Amino acid sequence: MVFASLCFYGWWNPAYLPLILGSVLFNYIIGISLSRPGEHRKTKPNTLLIIGVASNVFLLGYFKYADFFISNINSALTTKFPLLDIGLPLGISFFTFTQIAYLVDSYRGNAKEYDFLNYALFVTFFPHLLAGPIIHHKEMMPQFSNYRNKSVRYANISNGLFFFSIGLFKKVIIADPLGVWATNGFDHMQALSLIEAWATSLSYTFQLYYDFSAYTDMAIGGALFFNIKLPINFNSPYRATNIQDFWRRWHITLSRFLRDYVYIPLGGNRKGEFLTGANLMATFVIGGIWHGAGWTFIFWGFLHGVAIVIHRIWRQFDFELNQVIAWILTFNFVNLGWIFFRAREWKDAIKVIKGMFGFEGVVLPHKIESLLGGLSFQGVRFGDPLVAIGATNMIYIQLAVALGIALMFKSASQCSLKLRTSYIGMMFSAVIFFAALTYMGGASEFLYFNF
């Protein structure tokens, strides 16, 4: 399985195989040293942990942030240091975080692994390797060593096919078409009118969710073929009625990592309200930096940190908003935040936001000019309101369907509990699987491969 996973990883670019193998070997050695009894350890555990974590952060920083720091130094000091133009190895953020968690767990006495092959499988297991979920040693190794998991179990294969089919359908049928409109709006246009801007932002909001949750579903399905259960990573996040609820539902394993290995070590909520707020802000800014080398990512993390702090203060007043109003506020805040997450430059984010608030004009369809023609005196124009992003009226249906599924349908994990090996479940899996195959076109990268 380790060999197969490394072949899977090396298929993209064999040049990065030594990198992941070196990372695995280094962390395995540090982990063994941390797990040894005190009398057999030559270096203090604190020092070992600092060396291990710092080395992982340095590796990630070199590949992911070196050019970002160089460009900012050049901008601030008017220097001309050349950029390194380093390619980002697939999955480096995920296998780095996985191994940092392992080192900390080893330091705390919650993880011990003396078999290199077992550790290599824990890190490289192909379903989660490229884009998560972020896993823990203690939740995976008992499954790999379980004798029952080394035989064929048809119930798991059936359930795995269900998850995989759901993920493929979400990726090909829902996420990819929406990605076309989002790319046109963010990357190809100089200005967006009101409807174009909202269509652009909502297209990305739903593309990101269906794309990343699709990968997670396919990873869970792929792991189930081998009787391995990966942790659930999404739980209908766009149903959230406050920002804290959103982060309990969105990228659950990342939220868990940031809580256990950043927020709590910083002090959590144990040192008063002010420091709790500071710890929350620091945690979310670090989460923003982890996603990408850019000020827009940092600002996205900052926005969510501010929202979490405000929510924490709001709860102290013991005042409950109407659930519909609370959902509208939460969803629109998340949608606004994704604009900075997606934008390549500040100007792209500002362009979309200006359009959403009508600063670049309002264009309404020709069909309603006879009814609302009087608005032309207010600066409203009539024409094709979607021409800039190259969309048709079908986008309204696509967005409505994406919202409806996100709000009204159960998650794949909840559906699988009922369907499993039933004839209805098998037929459903077959239909959506072949529907996705029918619509598959050219190459389409999963969005979280970029992070």
Short mmCIF file of C-alpha atoms in Angstrom, two decimals, residues 30-325:
data_model
loop_
_atom_site.label_atom_id
_atom_site.label_comp_id
_atom_site.label_asym_id
_atom_site.label_seq_id
_atom_site.Cartn_x
_atom_site.Cartn_y
_atom_site.Cartn_z
CA ILE A 30 12.01 12.59 15.63
CA GLY A 31 8.79 10.80 16.62
CA ILE A 32 10.70 7.71 17.81
CA SER A 33 13.01 9.92 19.88
CA LEU A 34 10.04 11.67 21.47
CA SER A 35 8.39 8.32 22.28
CA ARG A 36 11.42 6.85 24.08
CA PRO A 37 11.52 6.75 27.87
CA GLY A 38 13.44 9.62 29.43
CA GLU A 39 16.50 7.58 30.40
CA HIS A 40 17.04 6.50 26.76
CA ARG A 41 16.67 9.98 25.30
CA LYS A 42 19.81 12.04 24.67
CA THR A 43 18.01 15.28 23.80
CA LYS A 44 15.34 17.02 25.86
CA PRO A 45 11.82 16.43 24.49
CA ASN A 46 11.14 20.18 24.30
CA THR A 47 14.20 20.64 22.10
CA LEU A 48 13.28 17.67 19.92
CA LEU A 49 9.76 18.97 19.43
CA ILE A 50 10.99 22.47 18.54
CA ILE A 51 13.47 21.01 16.02
CA GLY A 52 10.80 18.80 14.48
CA VAL A 53 8.07 21.43 14.21
CA ALA A 54 10.48 24.15 13.06
CA SER A 55 11.88 21.88 10.34
CA ASN A 56 8.40 21.10 9.04
CA VAL A 57 7.42 24.76 9.07
CA PHE A 58 10.67 25.68 7.30
CA LEU A 59 10.06 23.08 4.59
CA LEU A 60 6.52 24.34 4.05
CA GLY A 61 7.68 27.95 4.18
CA TYR A 62 10.41 27.42 1.60
CA PHE A 63 8.16 25.89 -1.01
CA LYS A 64 5.02 27.89 -0.27
CA TYR A 65 6.09 31.31 1.00
CA ALA A 66 9.65 32.04 -0.19
CA ASP A 67 8.59 34.06 -3.24
CA PHE A 68 5.92 35.86 -1.18
CA PHE A 69 8.53 37.07 1.33
CA ILE A 70 11.00 38.01 -1.41
CA SER A 71 8.41 40.03 -3.32
CA ASN A 72 7.35 41.85 -0.15
CA ILE A 73 10.97 42.64 0.76
CA ASN A 74 11.55 43.95 -2.76
CA SER A 75 8.43 46.09 -2.48
CA ALA A 76 9.26 47.47 0.97
CA LEU A 77 13.00 48.08 0.45
CA THR A 78 12.95 48.72 -3.34
CA THR A 79 15.39 45.85 -3.79
CA LYS A 80 15.49 43.50 -6.77
CA PHE A 81 16.09 40.06 -5.34
CA PRO A 82 15.11 37.47 -7.97
CA LEU A 83 12.14 35.22 -7.25
CA LEU A 84 12.84 31.53 -6.86
CA ASP A 85 9.77 30.42 -8.88
CA ILE A 86 9.47 27.21 -6.89
CA GLY A 87 6.71 24.77 -7.85
CA LEU A 88 4.38 23.83 -4.98
CA PRO A 89 4.57 20.07 -4.34
CA LEU A 90 1.12 18.48 -4.25
CA GLY A 91 -0.24 17.91 -0.76
CA ILE A 92 2.72 19.46 1.08
CA SER A 93 0.45 21.48 3.37
CA PHE A 94 -1.58 18.41 4.31
CA PHE A 95 1.23 15.92 4.90
CA THR A 96 3.18 18.61 6.81
CA PHE A 97 0.24 19.34 9.14
CA THR A 98 -0.38 15.61 9.59
CA GLN A 99 3.21 15.10 10.71
CA ILE A 100 3.29 18.16 12.97
CA ALA A 101 0.22 16.75 14.74
CA TYR A 102 2.01 13.40 15.06
CA LEU A 103 5.09 14.98 16.63
CA VAL A 104 3.00 16.94 19.14
CA ASP A 105 0.98 13.83 19.99
CA SER A 106 4.23 11.88 20.47
CA TYR A 107 5.52 14.62 22.77
CA ARG A 108 2.28 14.46 24.78
CA GLY A 109 2.44 10.66 24.97
CA ASN A 110 -0.67 10.19 22.83
CA ALA A 111 1.10 8.50 19.89
CA LYS A 112 3.85 5.92 19.54
CA GLU A 113 5.05 4.34 16.31
CA TYR A 114 8.16 2.19 16.07
CA ASP A 115 7.46 0.59 12.69
CA PHE A 116 8.63 2.72 9.76
CA LEU A 117 6.35 0.99 7.27
CA ASN A 118 3.30 1.70 9.45
CA TYR A 119 4.31 5.34 9.82
CA ALA A 120 4.94 5.69 6.08
CA LEU A 121 1.47 4.30 5.38
CA PHE A 122 -0.08 6.69 7.90
CA VAL A 123 1.41 9.69 6.06
CA THR A 124 1.23 8.57 2.42
CA PHE A 125 -2.10 6.67 2.35
CA PHE A 126 -3.22 7.87 -1.07
CA PRO A 127 -6.88 8.88 -0.54
CA HIS A 128 -6.03 11.66 1.93
CA LEU A 129 -2.50 12.48 0.77
CA LEU A 130 -3.17 15.27 -1.74
CA ALA A 131 -5.89 17.35 -0.09
CA GLY A 132 -6.82 15.85 3.25
CA PRO A 133 -8.68 15.24 5.48
CA ILE A 134 -5.97 15.96 8.05
CA ILE A 135 -5.71 12.74 10.06
CA HIS A 136 -4.39 11.74 13.49
CA HIS A 137 -2.14 8.79 14.21
CA LYS A 138 -4.42 7.42 16.94
CA GLU A 139 -7.48 7.29 14.65
CA MET A 140 -5.70 5.61 11.73
CA MET A 141 -3.11 3.11 13.00
CA PRO A 142 -5.58 0.85 14.87
CA GLN A 143 -7.46 0.51 11.58
CA PHE A 144 -4.34 -0.42 9.61
CA SER A 145 -3.39 -3.06 12.18
CA ASN A 146 -6.91 -4.48 12.59
CA TYR A 147 -6.87 -8.06 11.25
CA ARG A 148 -10.49 -7.82 10.06
CA ASN A 149 -9.59 -4.88 7.81
CA LYS A 150 -7.21 -7.08 5.81
CA SER A 151 -10.04 -9.04 4.19
CA VAL A 152 -12.59 -8.05 1.55
CA ARG A 153 -15.71 -6.48 3.09
CA TYR A 154 -18.38 -5.89 0.49
CA ALA A 155 -20.45 -3.57 2.66
CA ASN A 156 -17.50 -1.16 2.80
CA ILE A 157 -16.90 -1.45 -0.94
CA SER A 158 -20.56 -0.64 -1.58
CA ASN A 159 -20.43 2.29 0.83
CA GLY A 160 -17.17 3.44 -0.74
CA LEU A 161 -18.71 3.41 -4.21
CA PHE A 162 -21.58 5.50 -2.87
CA PHE A 163 -19.23 8.14 -1.42
CA PHE A 164 -17.02 8.13 -4.51
CA SER A 165 -20.01 8.53 -6.85
CA ILE A 166 -21.42 11.40 -4.78
CA GLY A 167 -18.04 13.15 -4.89
CA LEU A 168 -17.56 12.66 -8.63
CA PHE A 169 -21.07 13.99 -9.29
CA LYS A 170 -20.54 17.08 -7.14
CA LYS A 171 -17.21 17.82 -8.80
CA VAL A 172 -18.21 17.31 -12.45
CA ILE A 173 -21.88 18.29 -12.52
CA ILE A 174 -22.00 21.12 -9.97
CA ALA A 175 -18.55 22.55 -9.18
CA ASP A 176 -16.85 22.62 -12.59
CA PRO A 177 -19.59 24.51 -14.52
CA LEU A 178 -19.79 27.12 -11.76
CA GLY A 179 -16.02 27.48 -11.87
CA VAL A 180 -16.22 28.80 -15.44
CA TRP A 181 -18.33 31.80 -14.39
CA ALA A 182 -16.21 32.45 -11.30
CA THR A 183 -13.00 32.46 -13.34
CA ASN A 184 -14.46 34.79 -15.95
CA GLY A 185 -15.63 37.24 -13.31
CA PHE A 186 -12.55 37.24 -11.11
CA ASP A 187 -9.78 36.93 -13.67
CA HIS A 188 -10.95 38.21 -17.05
CA MET A 189 -13.11 41.30 -16.47
CA GLN A 190 -12.12 44.84 -15.53
CA ALA A 191 -15.50 45.71 -13.99
CA LEU A 192 -18.71 43.89 -13.03
CA SER A 193 -22.25 45.16 -12.81
CA LEU A 194 -24.50 44.24 -9.88
CA ILE A 195 -25.88 40.91 -11.15
CA GLU A 196 -22.55 39.89 -12.71
CA ALA A 197 -20.72 40.50 -9.43
CA TRP A 198 -23.21 38.51 -7.35
CA ALA A 199 -23.19 35.70 -9.91
CA THR A 200 -19.38 35.67 -9.78
CA SER A 201 -19.10 35.58 -5.99
CA LEU A 202 -21.87 33.00 -5.51
CA SER A 203 -20.43 30.82 -8.27
CA TYR A 204 -17.13 30.62 -6.43
CA THR A 205 -18.79 30.16 -3.03
CA PHE A 206 -20.59 27.07 -4.29
CA GLN A 207 -17.74 25.89 -6.54
CA LEU A 208 -15.34 25.82 -3.59
CA TYR A 209 -17.74 23.91 -1.36
CA TYR A 210 -18.78 21.33 -3.92
CA ASP A 211 -15.24 20.93 -5.25
CA PHE A 212 -13.53 20.40 -1.89
CA SER A 213 -16.32 18.38 -0.32
CA ALA A 214 -16.31 16.29 -3.51
CA TYR A 215 -12.63 15.50 -3.02
CA THR A 216 -13.30 14.58 0.61
CA ASP A 217 -16.18 12.29 -0.37
CA MET A 218 -14.00 10.59 -3.00
CA ALA A 219 -11.17 10.22 -0.46
CA ILE A 220 -13.54 8.68 2.08
CA GLY A 221 -14.90 6.36 -0.61
CA GLY A 222 -11.44 5.35 -1.80
CA ALA A 223 -10.35 4.57 1.77
CA LEU A 224 -13.45 2.45 2.40
CA PHE A 225 -12.40 0.13 -0.44
CA PHE A 226 -9.58 -0.88 1.95
CA ASN A 227 -11.84 -0.92 5.06
CA ILE A 228 -10.31 2.34 6.32
CA LYS A 229 -12.59 5.09 7.64
CA LEU A 230 -11.33 8.64 7.20
CA PRO A 231 -12.83 11.41 9.37
CA ILE A 232 -15.78 13.39 8.03
CA ASN A 233 -14.63 16.81 6.83
CA PHE A 234 -17.90 18.62 6.01
CA ASN A 235 -21.30 18.74 7.66
CA SER A 236 -23.54 21.00 5.56
CA PRO A 237 -21.57 24.20 6.38
CA TYR A 238 -23.85 26.56 4.45
CA ARG A 239 -26.67 25.77 6.87
CA ALA A 240 -24.75 27.48 9.67
CA THR A 241 -26.52 30.28 11.51
CA ASN A 242 -23.40 31.80 13.07
CA ILE A 243 -19.70 31.87 12.25
CA GLN A 244 -18.74 29.49 15.05
CA ASP A 245 -21.27 26.98 13.74
CA PHE A 246 -19.82 27.42 10.25
CA TRP A 247 -16.33 26.45 11.43
CA ARG A 248 -17.73 23.41 13.21
CA ARG A 249 -19.08 22.27 9.85
CA TRP A 250 -16.47 23.47 7.32
CA HIS A 251 -13.13 21.65 6.85
CA ILE A 252 -13.67 20.01 10.21
CA THR A 253 -10.24 18.38 10.40
CA LEU A 254 -8.47 21.70 9.80
CA SER A 255 -10.62 23.38 12.46
CA ARG A 256 -9.70 20.54 14.82
CA PHE A 257 -5.99 20.94 14.03
CA LEU A 258 -6.02 24.71 14.56
CA ARG A 259 -7.91 24.27 17.84
CA ASP A 260 -5.70 21.50 19.26
CA TYR A 261 -2.29 22.59 17.98
CA VAL A 262 -2.54 26.39 17.74
CA TYR A 263 -5.41 27.86 19.78
CA ILE A 264 -5.08 25.70 22.92
CA PRO A 265 -1.25 25.88 23.07
CA LEU A 266 -1.53 29.69 22.80
CA GLY A 267 -3.66 29.61 25.94
CA GLY A 268 -7.14 29.05 24.55
CA ASN A 269 -9.78 30.69 26.73
CA ARG A 270 -7.94 30.15 30.00
CA LYS A 271 -6.42 33.62 30.43
CA GLY A 272 -9.26 36.10 30.28
CA GLU A 273 -11.42 37.56 27.56
CA PHE A 274 -8.82 39.84 26.00
CA LEU A 275 -6.21 37.12 25.55
CA THR A 276 -8.91 34.71 24.37
CA GLY A 277 -9.79 37.18 21.62
CA ALA A 278 -6.11 37.62 20.76
CA ASN A 279 -5.65 33.82 20.60
CA LEU A 280 -8.67 33.48 18.32
CA MET A 281 -7.36 36.20 16.02
CA ALA A 282 -3.90 34.63 15.89
CA THR A 283 -5.39 31.20 15.14
CA PHE A 284 -7.47 32.42 12.22
CA VAL A 285 -4.68 34.55 10.77
CA ILE A 286 -2.43 31.48 10.87
CA GLY A 287 -5.24 29.55 9.18
CA GLY A 288 -5.35 32.21 6.49
CA ILE A 289 -1.58 32.11 5.97
CA TRP A 290 -1.68 28.30 5.75
CA HIS A 291 -4.08 28.50 2.81
CA GLY A 292 -1.84 30.61 0.64
CA ALA A 293 1.03 33.04 0.26
CA GLY A 294 -0.79 36.31 -0.19
CA TRP A 295 -2.20 39.24 1.73
CA THR A 296 -5.69 38.35 0.55
CA PHE A 297 -5.46 35.02 2.42
CA ILE A 298 -4.19 36.77 5.53
CA PHE A 299 -7.04 39.27 5.34
CA TRP A 300 -9.54 36.43 4.86
CA GLY A 301 -8.25 34.80 8.05
CA PHE A 302 -8.35 38.17 9.82
CA LEU A 303 -11.99 38.70 8.78
CA HIS A 304 -13.03 35.34 10.20
CA GLY A 305 -11.06 36.01 13.37
CA VAL A 306 -12.90 39.31 13.86
CA ALA A 307 -16.23 37.59 13.20
CA ILE A 308 -15.50 34.87 15.78
CA VAL A 309 -14.53 37.46 18.40
CA ILE A 310 -17.68 39.50 17.70
CA HIS A 311 -19.78 36.33 17.93
CA ARG A 312 -18.19 35.51 21.28
CA ILE A 313 -19.00 38.99 22.62
CA TRP A 314 -22.53 38.80 21.18
CA ARG A 315 -23.27 35.56 23.03
CA GLN A 316 -22.61 37.28 26.35
CA PHE A 317 -25.68 39.47 25.81
CA ASP A 318 -27.85 36.33 25.59
CA PHE A 319 -29.83 37.70 22.65
CA GLU A 320 -30.94 35.29 19.93
CA LEU A 321 -31.50 36.44 16.36
CA ASN A 322 -34.26 35.01 14.23
CA GLN A 323 -32.84 31.87 12.58
CA VAL A 324 -33.55 33.07 9.05
CA ILE A 325 -31.90 36.43 9.69
#
